[in-house]
Amino acid sequence: MCSHHIVRADHPVLDRDVELFLHELRAERRSFGPSARPAPKPFPSLLTALAGRGGFRLAAVECGRIVGLARVDGAGELFLAVAADRRGAGIGTALARAAVERAIDLNYRRLTIRTTRRGRAIRRLGHNLGCLVVERAFGRTDLILELPATERIA
């Protein structure tokens, strides 16, 4: 078994691999009710956001396969998804921590993760990162992480 490593995913050489990952997520079956998995298929809006180009993207790669993708847009919103067969293995946490480090390096002031009250895995991740939880209307939740300012030496 290969271990995962985090790479920057915005280079054109990874475009095909990113598309294959997003296709895998789109093809995943969604289940509801008592048989639903604790880490369900990502919503189409998340997949659209991950495919975007503003901000930056990071990928978790195992054995040459992208198994997780994170994107931070220009406004500091963090989007994250992990392949179904790799959920629960710490890949999302590793991606989120790498995204926080990169955001600090790029002088972002805050990261926000939007989810729902049912998004147990992402809420756990937000808790582990130290995010402030803001409950919104209609079951929506914002997880907000204030980032430290970095001083640049000229």
CSV table of N, CA and C in Angstrom, one decimal:
chain,number,residue,atom,x,y,z
A,1,MET,N,0.8,-1.2,0.0
A,1,MET,CA,0.0,0.0,0.0
A,1,MET,C,0.9,1.2,0.0
A,2,CYS,N,0.6,2.2,-0.9
A,2,CYS,CA,1.3,3.4,-0.9
A,2,CYS,C,0.8,4.4,0.1
A,3,SER,N,1.7,5.2,0.6
A,3,SER,CA,1.2,6.3,1.5
A,3,SER,C,0.8,7.5,0.6
A,4,HIS,N,0.0,8.4,1.2
A,4,HIS,CA,-0.4,9.5,0.4
A,4,HIS,C,0.6,10.7,0.6
A,5,HIS,N,0.7,11.5,-0.4
A,5,HIS,CA,1.5,12.8,-0.3
A,5,HIS,C,0.6,13.9,-0.9
A,6,ILE,N,0.9,15.1,-0.4
A,6,ILE,CA,0.1,16.3,-0.9
A,6,ILE,C,0.9,17.0,-1.9
A,7,VAL,N,0.3,17.4,-3.0
A,7,VAL,CA,0.9,18.1,-4.1
A,7,VAL,C,0.0,19.3,-4.5
A,8,ARG,N,0.7,20.3,-5.1
A,8,ARG,CA,-0.1,21.4,-5.7
A,8,ARG,C,-0.8,20.8,-7.0
A,9,ALA,N,-2.0,21.1,-7.1
A,9,ALA,CA,-2.8,20.5,-8.2
A,9,ALA,C,-3.2,21.4,-9.3
A,10,ASP,N,-2.6,22.6,-9.4
A,10,ASP,CA,-3.0,23.5,-10.5
A,10,ASP,C,-2.1,23.4,-11.7
A,11,HIS,N,-1.1,22.6,-11.7
A,11,HIS,CA,-0.2,22.5,-12.9
A,11,HIS,C,-1.0,21.7,-14.0
A,12,PRO,N,-0.9,22.2,-15.2
A,12,PRO,CA,-1.6,21.5,-16.3
A,12,PRO,C,-1.3,20.0,-16.5
A,13,VAL,N,-0.2,19.6,-16.0
A,13,VAL,CA,0.2,18.2,-16.1
A,13,VAL,C,-0.8,17.3,-15.3
A,14,LEU,N,-1.4,17.9,-14.3
A,14,LEU,CA,-2.4,17.1,-13.4
A,14,LEU,C,-3.8,17.3,-13.9
A,15,ASP,N,-4.1,18.0,-14.9
A,15,ASP,CA,-5.5,18.3,-15.3
A,15,ASP,C,-6.3,17.0,-15.5
A,16,ARG,N,-5.7,16.1,-16.2
A,16,ARG,CA,-6.4,14.8,-16.6
A,16,ARG,C,-6.6,14.0,-15.3
A,17,ASP,N,-5.7,14.0,-14.4
A,17,ASP,CA,-5.8,13.2,-13.1
A,17,ASP,C,-6.9,13.9,-12.3
A,18,VAL,N,-7.0,15.2,-12.2
A,18,VAL,CA,-8.0,15.9,-11.5
A,18,VAL,C,-9.4,15.6,-12.1
A,19,GLU,N,-9.5,15.6,-13.4
A,19,GLU,CA,-10.8,15.2,-14.1
A,19,GLU,C,-11.2,13.8,-13.8
A,20,LEU,N,-10.2,12.9,-13.8
A,20,LEU,CA,-10.6,11.5,-13.4
A,20,LEU,C,-11.1,11.4,-12.0
A,21,PHE,N,-10.5,12.1,-11.1
A,21,PHE,CA,-10.9,12.1,-9.7
A,21,PHE,C,-12.3,12.7,-9.6
A,22,LEU,N,-12.6,13.8,-10.3
A,22,LEU,CA,-13.9,14.4,-10.2
A,22,LEU,C,-15.0,13.5,-10.9
A,23,HIS,N,-14.6,12.8,-12.0
A,23,HIS,CA,-15.5,11.9,-12.6
A,23,HIS,C,-15.8,10.7,-11.7
A,24,GLU,N,-14.8,10.2,-11.0
A,24,GLU,CA,-15.1,9.1,-10.0
A,24,GLU,C,-16.1,9.6,-8.9
A,25,LEU,N,-16.0,10.8,-8.4
A,25,LEU,CA,-16.9,11.3,-7.4
A,25,LEU,C,-18.3,11.5,-8.0
A,26,ARG,N,-18.4,12.0,-9.3
A,26,ARG,CA,-19.7,12.1,-9.9
A,26,ARG,C,-20.4,10.8,-10.1
A,27,ALA,N,-19.6,9.8,-10.4
A,27,ALA,CA,-20.2,8.4,-10.7
A,27,ALA,C,-20.6,7.7,-9.4
A,28,GLU,N,-20.2,8.2,-8.3
A,28,GLU,CA,-20.5,7.5,-7.0
A,28,GLU,C,-22.0,7.5,-6.8
A,29,ARG,N,-22.5,6.4,-6.2
A,29,ARG,CA,-23.9,6.3,-5.9
A,29,ARG,C,-24.2,7.1,-4.6
A,30,ARG,N,-25.3,7.7,-4.5
A,30,ARG,CA,-25.8,8.4,-3.3
A,30,ARG,C,-26.8,7.5,-2.6
A,31,SER,N,-26.6,7.3,-1.3
A,31,SER,CA,-27.6,6.5,-0.6
A,31,SER,C,-28.2,7.3,0.5
A,32,PHE,N,-29.5,7.0,0.8
A,32,PHE,CA,-30.2,7.8,1.8
A,32,PHE,C,-30.8,6.8,2.8
A,33,GLY,N,-31.3,7.3,4.0
A,33,GLY,CA,-31.9,6.5,5.0
A,33,GLY,C,-31.0,5.8,5.9
A,34,PRO,N,-31.4,4.7,6.5
A,34,PRO,CA,-30.6,4.0,7.5
A,34,PRO,C,-29.4,3.4,6.9
A,35,SER,N,-29.4,3.1,5.6
A,35,SER,CA,-28.2,2.4,5.0
A,35,SER,C,-27.2,3.5,4.5
A,36,ALA,N,-27.5,4.7,4.6
A,36,ALA,CA,-26.6,5.8,4.1
A,36,ALA,C,-25.3,5.7,4.9
A,37,ARG,N,-24.2,6.0,4.1
A,37,ARG,CA,-22.9,6.0,4.7
A,37,ARG,C,-22.7,7.2,5.5
A,38,PRO,N,-21.8,7.1,6.5
A,38,PRO,CA,-21.5,8.3,7.3
A,38,PRO,C,-20.8,9.4,6.6
A,39,ALA,N,-20.1,9.1,5.5
A,39,ALA,CA,-19.4,10.0,4.6
A,39,ALA,C,-20.0,9.9,3.2
A,40,PRO,N,-21.1,10.6,2.9
A,40,PRO,CA,-21.8,10.4,1.7
A,40,PRO,C,-21.1,11.1,0.5
A,41,LYS,N,-21.6,10.7,-0.7
A,41,LYS,CA,-21.2,11.3,-2.0
A,41,LYS,C,-21.2,12.8,-1.9
A,42,PRO,N,-20.2,13.5,-2.4
A,42,PRO,CA,-20.2,15.0,-2.4
A,42,PRO,C,-21.4,15.5,-3.3
A,43,PHE,N,-21.9,16.7,-2.9
A,43,PHE,CA,-23.0,17.3,-3.7
A,43,PHE,C,-22.4,17.9,-5.0
A,44,PRO,N,-23.2,18.0,-6.1
A,44,PRO,CA,-22.7,18.5,-7.4
A,44,PRO,C,-22.1,19.9,-7.2
A,45,SER,N,-22.6,20.7,-6.3
A,45,SER,CA,-22.1,22.1,-6.1
A,45,SER,C,-20.6,22.0,-5.6
A,46,LEU,N,-20.3,21.0,-4.8
A,46,LEU,CA,-19.0,20.9,-4.3
A,46,LEU,C,-18.0,20.5,-5.4
A,47,LEU,N,-18.5,19.6,-6.3
A,47,LEU,CA,-17.7,19.1,-7.4
A,47,LEU,C,-17.4,20.3,-8.4
A,48,THR,N,-18.4,21.1,-8.6
A,48,THR,CA,-18.2,22.3,-9.4
A,48,THR,C,-17.2,23.2,-8.8
A,49,ALA,N,-17.2,23.4,-7.5
A,49,ALA,CA,-16.3,24.3,-6.8
A,49,ALA,C,-14.9,23.7,-6.9
A,50,LEU,N,-14.7,22.4,-6.7
A,50,LEU,CA,-13.4,21.8,-6.8
A,50,LEU,C,-12.8,21.9,-8.2
A,51,ALA,N,-13.6,22.0,-9.2
A,51,ALA,CA,-13.1,22.1,-10.6
A,51,ALA,C,-12.7,23.5,-10.9
A,52,GLY,N,-13.1,24.5,-10.1
A,52,GLY,CA,-12.7,25.9,-10.4
A,52,GLY,C,-11.2,26.1,-10.4
A,53,ARG,N,-10.9,27.3,-10.9
A,53,ARG,CA,-9.5,27.6,-11.0
A,53,ARG,C,-9.0,28.8,-10.1
A,54,GLY,N,-9.9,29.6,-9.6
A,54,GLY,CA,-9.4,30.7,-8.7
A,54,GLY,C,-8.8,30.2,-7.4
A,55,GLY,N,-7.9,30.9,-6.8
A,55,GLY,CA,-7.3,30.5,-5.6
A,55,GLY,C,-6.2,29.5,-5.8
A,56,PHE,N,-6.3,28.4,-5.1
A,56,PHE,CA,-5.3,27.3,-5.3
A,56,PHE,C,-5.9,25.9,-5.0
A,57,ARG,N,-5.3,24.9,-5.5
A,57,ARG,CA,-5.8,23.5,-5.3
A,57,ARG,C,-4.6,22.7,-4.9
A,58,LEU,N,-4.9,21.7,-4.0
A,58,LEU,CA,-4.0,20.7,-3.5
A,58,LEU,C,-4.6,19.3,-3.7
A,59,ALA,N,-3.8,18.3,-4.0
A,59,ALA,CA,-4.3,17.0,-4.2
A,59,ALA,C,-3.5,16.0,-3.3
A,60,ALA,N,-4.2,15.0,-2.8
A,60,ALA,CA,-3.6,13.9,-2.1
A,60,ALA,C,-3.4,12.8,-3.1
A,61,VAL,N,-2.2,12.3,-3.3
A,61,VAL,CA,-1.9,11.3,-4.3
A,61,VAL,C,-1.4,10.0,-3.6
A,62,GLU,N,-2.0,8.9,-4.0
A,62,GLU,CA,-1.5,7.6,-3.5
A,62,GLU,C,-1.3,6.7,-4.7
A,63,CYS,N,-0.1,6.1,-4.8
A,63,CYS,CA,0.2,5.2,-5.9
A,63,CYS,C,-0.1,5.8,-7.3
A,64,GLY,N,0.1,7.1,-7.4
A,64,GLY,CA,-0.1,7.8,-8.7
A,64,GLY,C,-1.6,8.2,-9.0
A,65,ARG,N,-2.5,7.9,-8.0
A,65,ARG,CA,-3.9,8.2,-8.1
A,65,ARG,C,-4.3,9.4,-7.2
A,66,ILE,N,-5.0,10.3,-7.7
A,66,ILE,CA,-5.5,11.4,-6.8
A,66,ILE,C,-6.7,10.8,-6.0
A,67,VAL,N,-6.6,10.8,-4.7
A,67,VAL,CA,-7.6,10.3,-3.8
A,67,VAL,C,-8.2,11.4,-3.0
A,68,GLY,N,-7.8,12.6,-3.1
A,68,GLY,CA,-8.4,13.7,-2.4
A,68,GLY,C,-8.1,15.0,-3.1
A,69,LEU,N,-9.0,16.0,-3.0
A,69,LEU,CA,-8.7,17.3,-3.6
A,69,LEU,C,-9.3,18.4,-2.7
A,70,ALA,N,-8.5,19.4,-2.6
A,70,ALA,CA,-8.9,20.6,-1.8
A,70,ALA,C,-8.7,21.8,-2.7
A,71,ARG,N,-9.6,22.8,-2.6
A,71,ARG,CA,-9.5,24.0,-3.3
A,71,ARG,C,-9.8,25.1,-2.3
A,72,VAL,N,-9.0,26.2,-2.3
A,72,VAL,CA,-9.3,27.4,-1.6
A,72,VAL,C,-9.5,28.5,-2.6
A,73,ASP,N,-10.7,29.0,-2.7
A,73,ASP,CA,-11.0,30.1,-3.7
A,73,ASP,C,-10.4,31.4,-3.2
A,74,GLY,N,-10.5,32.4,-4.1
A,74,GLY,CA,-10.0,33.7,-3.8
A,74,GLY,C,-10.6,34.4,-2.5
A,75,ALA,N,-11.8,34.0,-2.1
A,75,ALA,CA,-12.4,34.6,-1.0
A,75,ALA,C,-12.1,33.8,0.3
A,76,GLY,N,-11.3,32.7,0.2
A,76,GLY,CA,-11.0,31.9,1.4
A,76,GLY,C,-11.9,30.8,1.7
A,77,GLU,N,-12.8,30.4,0.8
A,77,GLU,CA,-13.6,29.3,1.1
A,77,GLU,C,-12.9,28.0,0.7
A,78,LEU,N,-12.9,27.1,1.6
A,78,LEU,CA,-12.2,25.8,1.4
A,78,LEU,C,-13.2,24.7,1.0
A,79,PHE,N,-12.9,24.0,-0.1
A,79,PHE,CA,-13.7,22.9,-0.6
A,79,PHE,C,-12.9,21.7,-0.6
A,80,LEU,N,-13.4,20.6,-0.1
A,80,LEU,CA,-12.6,19.4,0.0
A,80,LEU,C,-13.4,18.1,-0.2
A,81,ALA,N,-12.8,17.2,-0.9
A,81,ALA,CA,-13.5,15.9,-1.1
A,81,ALA,C,-12.4,14.8,-1.2
A,82,VAL,N,-12.8,13.6,-0.7
A,82,VAL,CA,-11.9,12.4,-0.7
A,82,VAL,C,-12.7,11.3,-1.4
A,83,ALA,N,-11.9,10.5,-2.2
A,83,ALA,CA,-12.5,9.3,-2.9
A,83,ALA,C,-13.2,8.4,-1.9
A,84,ALA,N,-14.3,7.8,-2.3
A,84,ALA,CA,-15.1,7.0,-1.4
A,84,ALA,C,-14.3,5.9,-0.7
A,85,ASP,N,-13.4,5.2,-1.4
A,85,ASP,CA,-12.7,4.1,-0.8
A,85,ASP,C,-11.6,4.5,0.1
A,86,ARG,N,-11.3,5.8,0.2
A,86,ARG,CA,-10.3,6.3,1.1
A,86,ARG,C,-10.8,7.2,2.2
A,87,ARG,N,-12.1,7.4,2.3
A,87,ARG,CA,-12.7,8.2,3.4
A,87,ARG,C,-12.4,7.6,4.7
A,88,GLY,N,-12.1,8.4,5.7
A,88,GLY,CA,-11.9,7.9,7.0
A,88,GLY,C,-10.4,7.5,7.3
A,89,ALA,N,-9.5,7.7,6.3
A,89,ALA,CA,-8.1,7.3,6.4
A,89,ALA,C,-7.2,8.5,6.8
A,90,GLY,N,-7.8,9.7,7.1
A,90,GLY,CA,-7.0,10.9,7.4
A,90,GLY,C,-6.6,11.7,6.3
A,91,ILE,N,-7.0,11.4,5.1
A,91,ILE,CA,-6.6,12.1,3.9
A,91,ILE,C,-7.2,13.5,3.9
A,92,GLY,N,-8.5,13.6,4.3
A,92,GLY,CA,-9.1,14.9,4.3
A,92,GLY,C,-8.4,15.8,5.3
A,93,THR,N,-8.1,15.3,6.5
A,93,THR,CA,-7.4,16.1,7.5
A,93,THR,C,-6.0,16.5,7.0
A,94,ALA,N,-5.3,15.7,6.3
A,94,ALA,CA,-4.0,16.0,5.8
A,94,ALA,C,-4.1,17.1,4.7
A,95,LEU,N,-5.1,17.0,3.9
A,95,LEU,CA,-5.4,18.0,2.8
A,95,LEU,C,-5.8,19.3,3.5
A,96,ALA,N,-6.6,19.3,4.5
A,96,ALA,CA,-7.1,20.5,5.1
A,96,ALA,C,-5.9,21.2,5.8
A,97,ARG,N,-5.1,20.5,6.5
A,97,ARG,CA,-3.9,21.1,7.2
A,97,ARG,C,-3.0,21.7,6.2
A,98,ALA,N,-2.7,21.0,5.1
A,98,ALA,CA,-1.9,21.5,4.0
A,98,ALA,C,-2.5,22.8,3.4
A,99,ALA,N,-3.8,22.8,3.2
A,99,ALA,CA,-4.5,24.0,2.7
A,99,ALA,C,-4.3,25.2,3.7
A,100,VAL,N,-4.5,24.9,5.0
A,100,VAL,CA,-4.3,26.0,5.9
A,100,VAL,C,-2.9,26.6,5.9
A,101,GLU,N,-1.9,25.7,5.8
A,101,GLU,CA,-0.5,26.2,5.7
A,101,GLU,C,-0.3,27.0,4.4
A,102,ARG,N,-0.8,26.5,3.3
A,102,ARG,CA,-0.6,27.2,2.1
A,102,ARG,C,-1.4,28.6,2.1
A,103,ALA,N,-2.5,28.6,2.7
A,103,ALA,CA,-3.3,29.8,2.8
A,103,ALA,C,-2.6,30.9,3.7
A,104,ILE,N,-1.9,30.4,4.7
A,104,ILE,CA,-1.1,31.3,5.6
A,104,ILE,C,0.0,31.9,4.8
A,105,ASP,N,0.7,31.0,4.0
A,105,ASP,CA,1.8,31.4,3.2
A,105,ASP,C,1.4,32.5,2.1
A,106,LEU,N,0.1,32.4,1.7
A,106,LEU,CA,-0.4,33.3,0.6
A,106,LEU,C,-1.1,34.5,1.3
A,107,ASN,N,-1.0,34.6,2.6
A,107,ASN,CA,-1.6,35.8,3.3
A,107,ASN,C,-3.1,35.8,3.3
A,108,TYR,N,-3.8,34.7,3.3
A,108,TYR,CA,-5.2,34.6,3.5
A,108,TYR,C,-5.4,35.0,5.0
A,109,ARG,N,-6.5,35.6,5.3
A,109,ARG,CA,-6.8,36.0,6.7
A,109,ARG,C,-7.7,35.0,7.4
A,110,ARG,N,-8.5,34.3,6.6
A,110,ARG,CA,-9.6,33.5,7.1
A,110,ARG,C,-9.9,32.4,6.1
A,111,LEU,N,-10.2,31.2,6.6
A,111,LEU,CA,-10.8,30.2,5.8
A,111,LEU,C,-12.2,29.8,6.3
A,112,THR,N,-13.1,29.6,5.3
A,112,THR,CA,-14.4,29.2,5.7
A,112,THR,C,-14.8,27.9,5.0
A,113,ILE,N,-15.4,27.0,5.7
A,113,ILE,CA,-15.9,25.7,5.1
A,113,ILE,C,-17.4,25.8,5.4
A,114,ARG,N,-18.1,25.6,4.3
A,114,ARG,CA,-19.6,25.6,4.4
A,114,ARG,C,-20.1,24.2,4.3
A,115,THR,N,-21.0,23.8,5.2
A,115,THR,CA,-21.5,22.4,5.3
A,115,THR,C,-22.9,22.5,5.8
A,116,THR,N,-23.4,21.3,6.2
A,116,THR,CA,-24.7,21.2,6.8
A,116,THR,C,-24.6,20.6,8.2
A,117,ARG,N,-25.6,20.6,8.9
A,117,ARG,CA,-25.6,20.0,10.3
A,117,ARG,C,-25.4,18.5,10.2
A,118,ARG,N,-25.7,17.9,9.1
A,118,ARG,CA,-25.5,16.5,8.9
A,118,ARG,C,-24.1,16.1,8.4
A,119,GLY,N,-23.3,17.1,8.0
A,119,GLY,CA,-21.9,16.8,7.6
A,119,GLY,C,-21.0,16.5,8.7
A,120,ARG,N,-21.1,15.3,9.2
A,120,ARG,CA,-20.4,14.9,10.4
A,120,ARG,C,-18.9,14.9,10.2
A,121,ALA,N,-18.4,14.4,9.1
A,121,ALA,CA,-17.0,14.2,8.9
A,121,ALA,C,-16.4,15.6,8.8
A,122,ILE,N,-17.0,16.5,8.0
A,122,ILE,CA,-16.4,17.8,7.8
A,122,ILE,C,-16.5,18.7,9.1
A,123,ARG,N,-17.5,18.5,9.8
A,123,ARG,CA,-17.7,19.2,11.1
A,123,ARG,C,-16.6,18.7,12.1
A,124,ARG,N,-16.3,17.4,12.1
A,124,ARG,CA,-15.2,16.9,12.9
A,124,ARG,C,-13.9,17.5,12.5
A,125,LEU,N,-13.7,17.6,11.2
A,125,LEU,CA,-12.5,18.2,10.7
A,125,LEU,C,-12.3,19.6,11.1
A,126,GLY,N,-13.4,20.4,11.0
A,126,GLY,CA,-13.4,21.8,11.5
A,126,GLY,C,-13.1,21.9,12.9
A,127,HIS,N,-13.7,21.0,13.7
A,127,HIS,CA,-13.4,21.0,15.2
A,127,HIS,C,-11.9,20.7,15.4
A,128,ASN,N,-11.3,19.7,14.7
A,128,ASN,CA,-9.9,19.4,14.8
A,128,ASN,C,-9.0,20.6,14.4
A,129,LEU,N,-9.4,21.4,13.4
A,129,LEU,CA,-8.6,22.5,13.0
A,129,LEU,C,-8.8,23.7,13.9
A,130,GLY,N,-9.8,23.7,14.8
A,130,GLY,CA,-10.0,24.8,15.7
A,130,GLY,C,-11.0,25.9,15.1
A,131,CYS,N,-11.8,25.4,14.2
A,131,CYS,CA,-12.8,26.4,13.5
A,131,CYS,C,-13.9,26.8,14.5
A,132,LEU,N,-14.3,28.0,14.3
A,132,LEU,CA,-15.5,28.5,15.0
A,132,LEU,C,-16.7,28.0,14.2
A,133,VAL,N,-17.7,27.4,14.9
A,133,VAL,CA,-18.9,26.9,14.3
A,133,VAL,C,-20.0,27.9,14.3
A,134,VAL,N,-20.5,28.3,13.2
A,134,VAL,CA,-21.6,29.3,13.1
A,134,VAL,C,-22.8,28.6,12.4
A,135,GLU,N,-23.9,28.3,13.2
A,135,GLU,CA,-25.1,27.7,12.7
A,135,GLU,C,-25.9,28.7,11.9
A,136,ARG,N,-26.3,28.4,10.7
A,136,ARG,CA,-27.0,29.3,9.8
A,136,ARG,C,-28.5,28.7,9.7
A,137,ALA,N,-29.3,29.4,8.9
A,137,ALA,CA,-30.6,29.0,8.7
A,137,ALA,C,-30.6,27.8,7.8
A,138,PHE,N,-31.7,27.0,7.8
A,138,PHE,CA,-32.0,25.9,6.9
A,138,PHE,C,-31.0,24.8,7.0
A,139,GLY,N,-30.4,24.6,8.3
A,139,GLY,CA,-29.5,23.5,8.5
A,139,GLY,C,-28.1,23.7,8.0
A,140,ARG,N,-27.8,24.9,7.6
A,140,ARG,CA,-26.4,25.2,7.1
A,140,ARG,C,-25.5,25.6,8.2
A,141,THR,N,-24.2,25.3,8.0
A,141,THR,CA,-23.2,25.6,9.0
A,141,THR,C,-22.0,26.2,8.4
A,142,ASP,N,-21.4,27.2,8.9
A,142,ASP,CA,-20.1,27.7,8.5
A,142,ASP,C,-19.1,27.4,9.5
A,143,LEU,N,-18.0,26.9,9.1
A,143,LEU,CA,-16.8,26.6,10.0
A,143,LEU,C,-15.8,27.6,9.6
A,144,ILE,N,-15.4,28.5,10.5
A,144,ILE,CA,-14.5,29.6,10.2
A,144,ILE,C,-13.2,29.5,11.0
A,145,LEU,N,-12.1,29.6,10.3
A,145,LEU,CA,-10.8,29.5,10.9
A,145,LEU,C,-10.1,30.8,10.6
A,146,GLU,N,-9.8,31.6,11.7
A,146,GLU,CA,-9.0,32.8,11.5
A,146,GLU,C,-7.5,32.4,11.4
A,147,LEU,N,-6.8,33.0,10.4
A,147,LEU,CA,-5.4,32.6,10.2
A,147,LEU,C,-4.5,33.7,10.7
A,148,PRO,N,-3.3,33.2,11.2
A,148,PRO,CA,-2.4,34.2,11.7
A,148,PRO,C,-1.8,35.0,10.5
A,149,ALA,N,-1.5,36.3,10.8
A,149,ALA,CA,-0.9,37.1,9.8
A,149,ALA,C,0.6,36.7,9.7
A,150,THR,N,1.2,36.7,8.5
A,150,THR,CA,2.6,36.4,8.4
A,150,THR,C,3.3,37.7,8.0
A,151,GLU,N,4.5,37.9,8.6
A,151,GLU,CA,5.3,39.0,8.2
A,151,GLU,C,6.3,38.7,7.2
A,152,ARG,N,6.3,39.5,6.1
A,152,ARG,CA,7.3,39.2,5.0
A,152,ARG,C,8.4,40.2,5.2
A,153,ILE,N,9.6,39.6,5.0
A,153,ILE,CA,10.8,40.5,5.1
A,153,ILE,C,11.1,40.9,3.7
A,154,ALA,N,11.2,42.2,3.5
A,154,ALA,CA,11.5,42.7,2.1
A,154,ALA,C,12.9,42.5,1.7
